[in-house]
Tab-separated table of C-alpha atoms in Angstrom:
chain	number	residue	atom	x	y	z
A	1	MET	CA	-16.096	6.652	-17.177
A	2	LYS	CA	-17.708	3.491	-19.569
A	3	ASN	CA	-16.575	0.839	-20.832
A	4	LYS	CA	-16.287	-2.445	-22.874
A	5	LEU	CA	-13.989	-4.214	-20.706
A	6	LYS	CA	-16.043	-6.708	-19.811
A	7	VAL	CA	-17.682	-7.443	-22.644
A	8	LEU	CA	-14.598	-8.360	-24.109
A	9	ARG	CA	-12.987	-10.100	-22.466
A	10	ALA	CA	-15.525	-12.482	-21.787
A	11	GLU	CA	-15.677	-12.741	-25.770
A	12	ARG	CA	-12.273	-13.966	-25.253
A	13	ASN	CA	-13.672	-15.978	-22.069
A	14	TRP	CA	-10.297	-14.301	-20.175
A	15	THR	CA	-10.824	-13.853	-16.795
A	16	GLN	CA	-10.131	-10.865	-14.072
A	17	ALA	CA	-6.932	-12.813	-13.504
A	18	ASP	CA	-6.382	-13.376	-16.651
A	19	LEU	CA	-7.395	-10.175	-17.523
A	20	ALA	CA	-5.218	-7.913	-14.560
A	21	ASN	CA	-1.794	-10.615	-15.591
A	22	GLN	CA	-1.546	-9.104	-18.482
A	23	LEU	CA	-2.492	-5.593	-18.158
A	24	GLU	CA	0.574	-6.374	-14.953
A	25	VAL	CA	-1.916	-5.282	-12.313
A	26	SER	CA	-4.229	-6.880	-10.001
A	27	ARG	CA	-7.553	-8.731	-9.392
A	28	GLN	CA	-9.251	-5.987	-7.925
A	29	THR	CA	-7.552	-2.886	-10.490
A	30	ILE	CA	-9.529	-4.951	-13.572
A	31	ASN	CA	-13.104	-5.876	-11.208
A	32	ALA	CA	-12.430	-1.713	-9.937
A	33	ILE	CA	-12.840	-0.513	-13.888
A	34	GLU	CA	-14.999	-2.881	-15.173
A	35	LYS	CA	-17.916	-0.881	-12.957
A	36	GLY	CA	-16.796	2.258	-13.540
A	37	LYS	CA	-15.079	2.599	-9.694
A	38	PHE	CA	-12.238	3.651	-10.941
A	39	ASP	CA	-10.236	5.601	-14.027
A	40	PRO	CA	-7.248	4.081	-15.539
A	41	SER	CA	-4.928	6.440	-15.848
A	42	LEU	CA	-3.704	6.884	-19.512
A	43	PRO	CA	-0.885	4.620	-19.627
A	44	LEU	CA	-3.199	2.725	-19.195
A	45	ALA	CA	-5.802	2.372	-21.058
A	46	PHE	CA	-3.265	3.240	-24.069
A	47	LYS	CA	-1.817	-0.820	-22.588
A	48	THR	CA	-4.793	-1.479	-22.740
A	49	ALA	CA	-6.020	-1.572	-26.270
A	50	ARG	CA	-2.980	-2.179	-27.312
A	51	LEU	CA	-3.896	-6.139	-25.607
A	52	PHE	CA	-7.688	-6.056	-27.300
A	53	SER	CA	-5.572	-4.056	-30.324
A	54	LEU	CA	-8.332	-1.551	-30.493
A	55	LYS	CA	-8.223	2.024	-29.887
A	56	ILE	CA	-8.243	3.565	-26.639
A	57	GLU	CA	-12.355	5.187	-27.400
A	58	GLU	CA	-13.306	1.499	-28.739
A	59	ILE	CA	-12.605	0.192	-25.561
A	60	PHE	CA	-13.200	3.510	-23.214
A	61	GLU	CA	-16.170	5.448	-23.168
A	62	GLU	CA	-16.870	9.059	-21.070
A	63	GLU	CA	-20.304	9.498	-19.111
A	64	THR	CA	-22.057	13.043	-19.853
A	65	ASP	CA	-24.104	14.671	-18.207
B	1	MET	CA	-5.240	-17.690	-21.255
B	2	ASN	CA	-4.065	-18.740	-18.477
B	3	ALA	CA	-3.107	-17.172	-15.965
B	4	THR	CA	1.122	-17.824	-14.930
B	5	THR	CA	1.225	-16.089	-18.329
B	6	PRO	CA	4.701	-13.961	-18.326
B	7	SER	CA	3.526	-11.642	-17.041
B	8	SER	CA	1.340	-12.884	-13.380
B	9	SER	CA	5.827	-11.984	-12.262
B	10	TRP	CA	3.829	-8.798	-11.645
B	11	GLN	CA	1.913	-10.869	-9.383
B	12	ASN	CA	4.854	-12.829	-8.056
B	13	ARG	CA	7.591	-10.200	-7.646
B	14	ASN	CA	4.913	-7.467	-5.641
B	15	LYS	CA	4.758	-11.043	-3.797
B	16	LYS	CA	8.472	-11.089	-2.447
B	17	ARG	CA	8.354	-7.162	-2.208
B	18	THR	CA	5.820	-8.142	0.198
B	19	ARG	CA	7.712	-9.996	1.896
B	20	ASN	CA	10.505	-8.084	1.958
B	21	LEU	CA	8.887	-5.510	4.030
B	22	ALA	CA	7.720	-7.245	6.266
B	23	LEU	CA	10.908	-8.930	6.854
B	24	TRP	CA	12.335	-5.485	7.480
B	25	THR	CA	9.492	-4.555	8.899
B	26	LEU	CA	9.584	-7.651	11.821
B	27	ALA	CA	13.498	-6.844	12.386
B	28	TRP	CA	13.123	-3.099	13.140
B	29	VAL	CA	10.546	-3.751	15.505
B	30	LEU	CA	13.155	-6.744	17.652
B	31	THR	CA	15.873	-4.366	17.603
B	32	MET	CA	13.293	-1.598	19.252
B	33	ALA	CA	12.134	-4.453	21.602
B	34	LEU	CA	15.661	-4.486	22.323
B	35	ALA	CA	16.363	-1.651	22.343
B	36	THR	CA	13.666	-0.690	25.482
B	37	LEU	CA	14.365	-3.144	27.237
B	38	GLY	CA	17.793	-4.093	27.044
B	39	PRO	CA	18.840	-1.836	29.358
B	40	ALA	CA	16.924	-3.591	32.165
B	41	LEU	CA	16.783	-6.322	31.117
B	42	LEU	CA	19.897	-7.542	29.767
B	43	TRP	CA	23.408	-4.729	29.432
B	44	GLN	CA	21.947	-2.994	33.639
B	45	GLU	CA	21.834	0.514	31.186
B	46	ASP	CA	25.355	0.711	30.015
B	47	LYS	CA	25.393	3.426	27.546
B	48	LEU	CA	27.864	1.671	25.245
B	49	PHE	CA	25.160	-1.712	24.475
B	50	SER	CA	22.805	1.178	24.346
B	51	MET	CA	23.768	3.762	22.151
B	52	LEU	CA	24.983	0.042	19.929
B	53	ALA	CA	20.793	-1.383	20.256
B	54	ILE	CA	19.918	2.746	19.142
B	55	GLY	CA	22.034	2.861	15.842
B	56	LEU	CA	21.324	-0.640	14.664
B	57	ASN	CA	17.312	0.069	15.556
B	58	VAL	CA	17.348	2.890	13.179
B	59	LEU	CA	20.090	1.655	10.852
B	60	LEU	CA	17.293	-1.258	10.219
B	61	GLY	CA	14.488	1.296	10.276
B	62	PHE	CA	16.084	3.142	7.136
B	63	GLY	CA	15.717	-0.404	5.453
B	64	MET	CA	12.066	-1.026	6.369
B	65	ILE	CA	12.057	2.409	5.139
B	66	TYR	CA	12.861	1.371	1.240
B	67	ALA	CA	11.786	-1.541	1.454
B	68	ASN	CA	8.256	0.794	2.162
B	69	VAL	CA	9.783	2.581	-0.860
B	70	ILE	CA	10.042	0.050	-3.186
B	71	HIS	CA	6.901	-2.096	-2.507
B	72	LEU	CA	4.751	0.663	-2.743
B	73	ARG	CA	6.118	1.434	-6.226
B	74	GLY	CA	5.675	-1.831	-7.648
B	75	LEU	CA	1.652	-1.365	-6.607
B	76	ASP	CA	-0.888	-1.032	-9.096
B	77	GLU	CA	-1.746	2.625	-9.615
B	78	MET	CA	-5.445	1.591	-8.066
B	79	GLN	CA	-3.687	0.694	-4.897
B	80	GLN	CA	-1.010	3.068	-5.028
B	81	LYS	CA	-4.276	5.418	-4.626
B	82	VAL	CA	-5.319	3.780	-2.017
B	83	GLN	CA	-2.354	3.564	-0.584
B	84	LEU	CA	-1.885	7.459	-0.790
B	85	GLN	CA	-5.173	8.581	0.507
B	86	SER	CA	-4.935	6.197	3.679
B	87	MET	CA	-1.846	7.627	4.194
B	88	GLY	CA	-2.982	11.147	3.658
B	89	ILE	CA	-5.741	10.567	6.510
B	90	THR	CA	-3.259	9.011	9.141
B	91	LEU	CA	-0.731	12.236	9.139
B	92	GLY	CA	-3.816	14.640	9.365
B	93	ILE	CA	-5.353	12.202	12.022
B	94	GLY	CA	-1.357	12.057	13.362
B	95	MET	CA	-0.366	15.781	13.479
B	96	VAL	CA	-4.822	16.808	14.797
B	97	LEU	CA	-4.997	14.005	17.520
B	98	GLY	CA	-0.792	14.612	18.620
B	99	PHE	CA	-1.305	17.876	18.954
B	100	ALA	CA	-4.595	17.855	21.113
B	101	TYR	CA	-2.909	14.865	23.471
B	102	SER	CA	0.291	16.900	23.463
B	103	ASN	CA	-1.508	19.857	24.518
B	104	LEU	CA	-4.091	17.802	27.296
B	105	ASP	CA	-0.423	15.936	29.047
B	106	ILE	CA	1.132	20.269	28.955
B	107	ALA	CA	-2.212	21.376	30.179
B	108	ASN	CA	-2.448	19.492	32.869
B	109	VAL	CA	-5.794	18.113	32.128
B	110	ILE	CA	-5.346	13.844	32.064
B	111	ALA	CA	-3.292	12.951	34.786
B	112	THR	CA	-0.501	11.369	33.202
B	113	ASP	CA	2.054	11.506	30.781
B	114	ALA	CA	1.321	12.494	27.047
B	115	GLU	CA	3.198	9.016	26.184
B	116	ILE	CA	4.399	8.846	22.023
B	117	SER	CA	3.232	5.012	21.695
B	118	HIS	CA	-0.255	5.812	22.609
B	119	LEU	CA	-0.344	8.355	18.900
B	120	MET	CA	1.356	5.027	17.200
B	121	MET	CA	-1.042	2.905	17.881
B	122	ILE	CA	-4.256	5.441	16.731
B	123	MET	CA	-1.656	5.752	13.959
B	124	ALA	CA	-1.291	2.885	12.743
B	125	ILE	CA	-5.386	2.767	13.681
B	126	THR	CA	-6.051	5.055	11.408
B	127	TYR	CA	-3.967	3.944	8.846
B	128	MET	CA	-5.917	-0.179	9.197
B	129	ILE	CA	-8.916	1.457	8.941
B	130	SER	CA	-8.614	4.071	6.191
B	131	LEU	CA	-7.102	0.791	4.018
B	132	VAL	CA	-9.865	-1.343	4.450
B	133	ILE	CA	-12.984	1.562	3.615
B	134	GLY	CA	-10.587	2.630	0.947
B	135	LEU	CA	-10.529	-0.530	-1.178
B	136	LYS	CA	-14.015	-1.126	0.210
B	137	ARG	CA	-15.020	1.412	-1.298
B	138	LEU	CA	-13.420	0.351	-5.037
B	139	SER	CA	-14.328	-3.221	-5.355
């Protein structure tokens, strides 16, 4: 799953640790999500969307073959 | 935004839970040593003292298990996934190699008796390796 987490984070001048603190996950988890190596659960995706005041689909995008 | 927002207490809570687990594990290991070495070195095979030491070891063992459950619940979803995979691999390796090792002993293929401590060592090493690989794959 692709996502715009890195861009959204950069726009706000947040580090991975800052975002991790806001979402109550580890910095490694933010890193894995940004790199597309780990897909967040629906509750975490909603929490992320709420934090950025966006819709889930504006942050996360399904990768189709 | 700085890293010390109220939400950063999640990290502090996790550190506290990890420290708590380490203390329970240390207590369990020390009472395990007491129960193992005590009969020969401290109380000359007195069964009452042995039973007390083993009982204390089991009690602290349950405390360690509970501390581990609290620790696992506190992890985030990716960390829990890595832990689950590592524990699954460890259980599988432990079962397969444990029974194979036992069969080697029963069939007298190996000269010495099969020791549970050998199985524990294999499981501990498997768990650590699979944890490292699991985290490395996601980093």
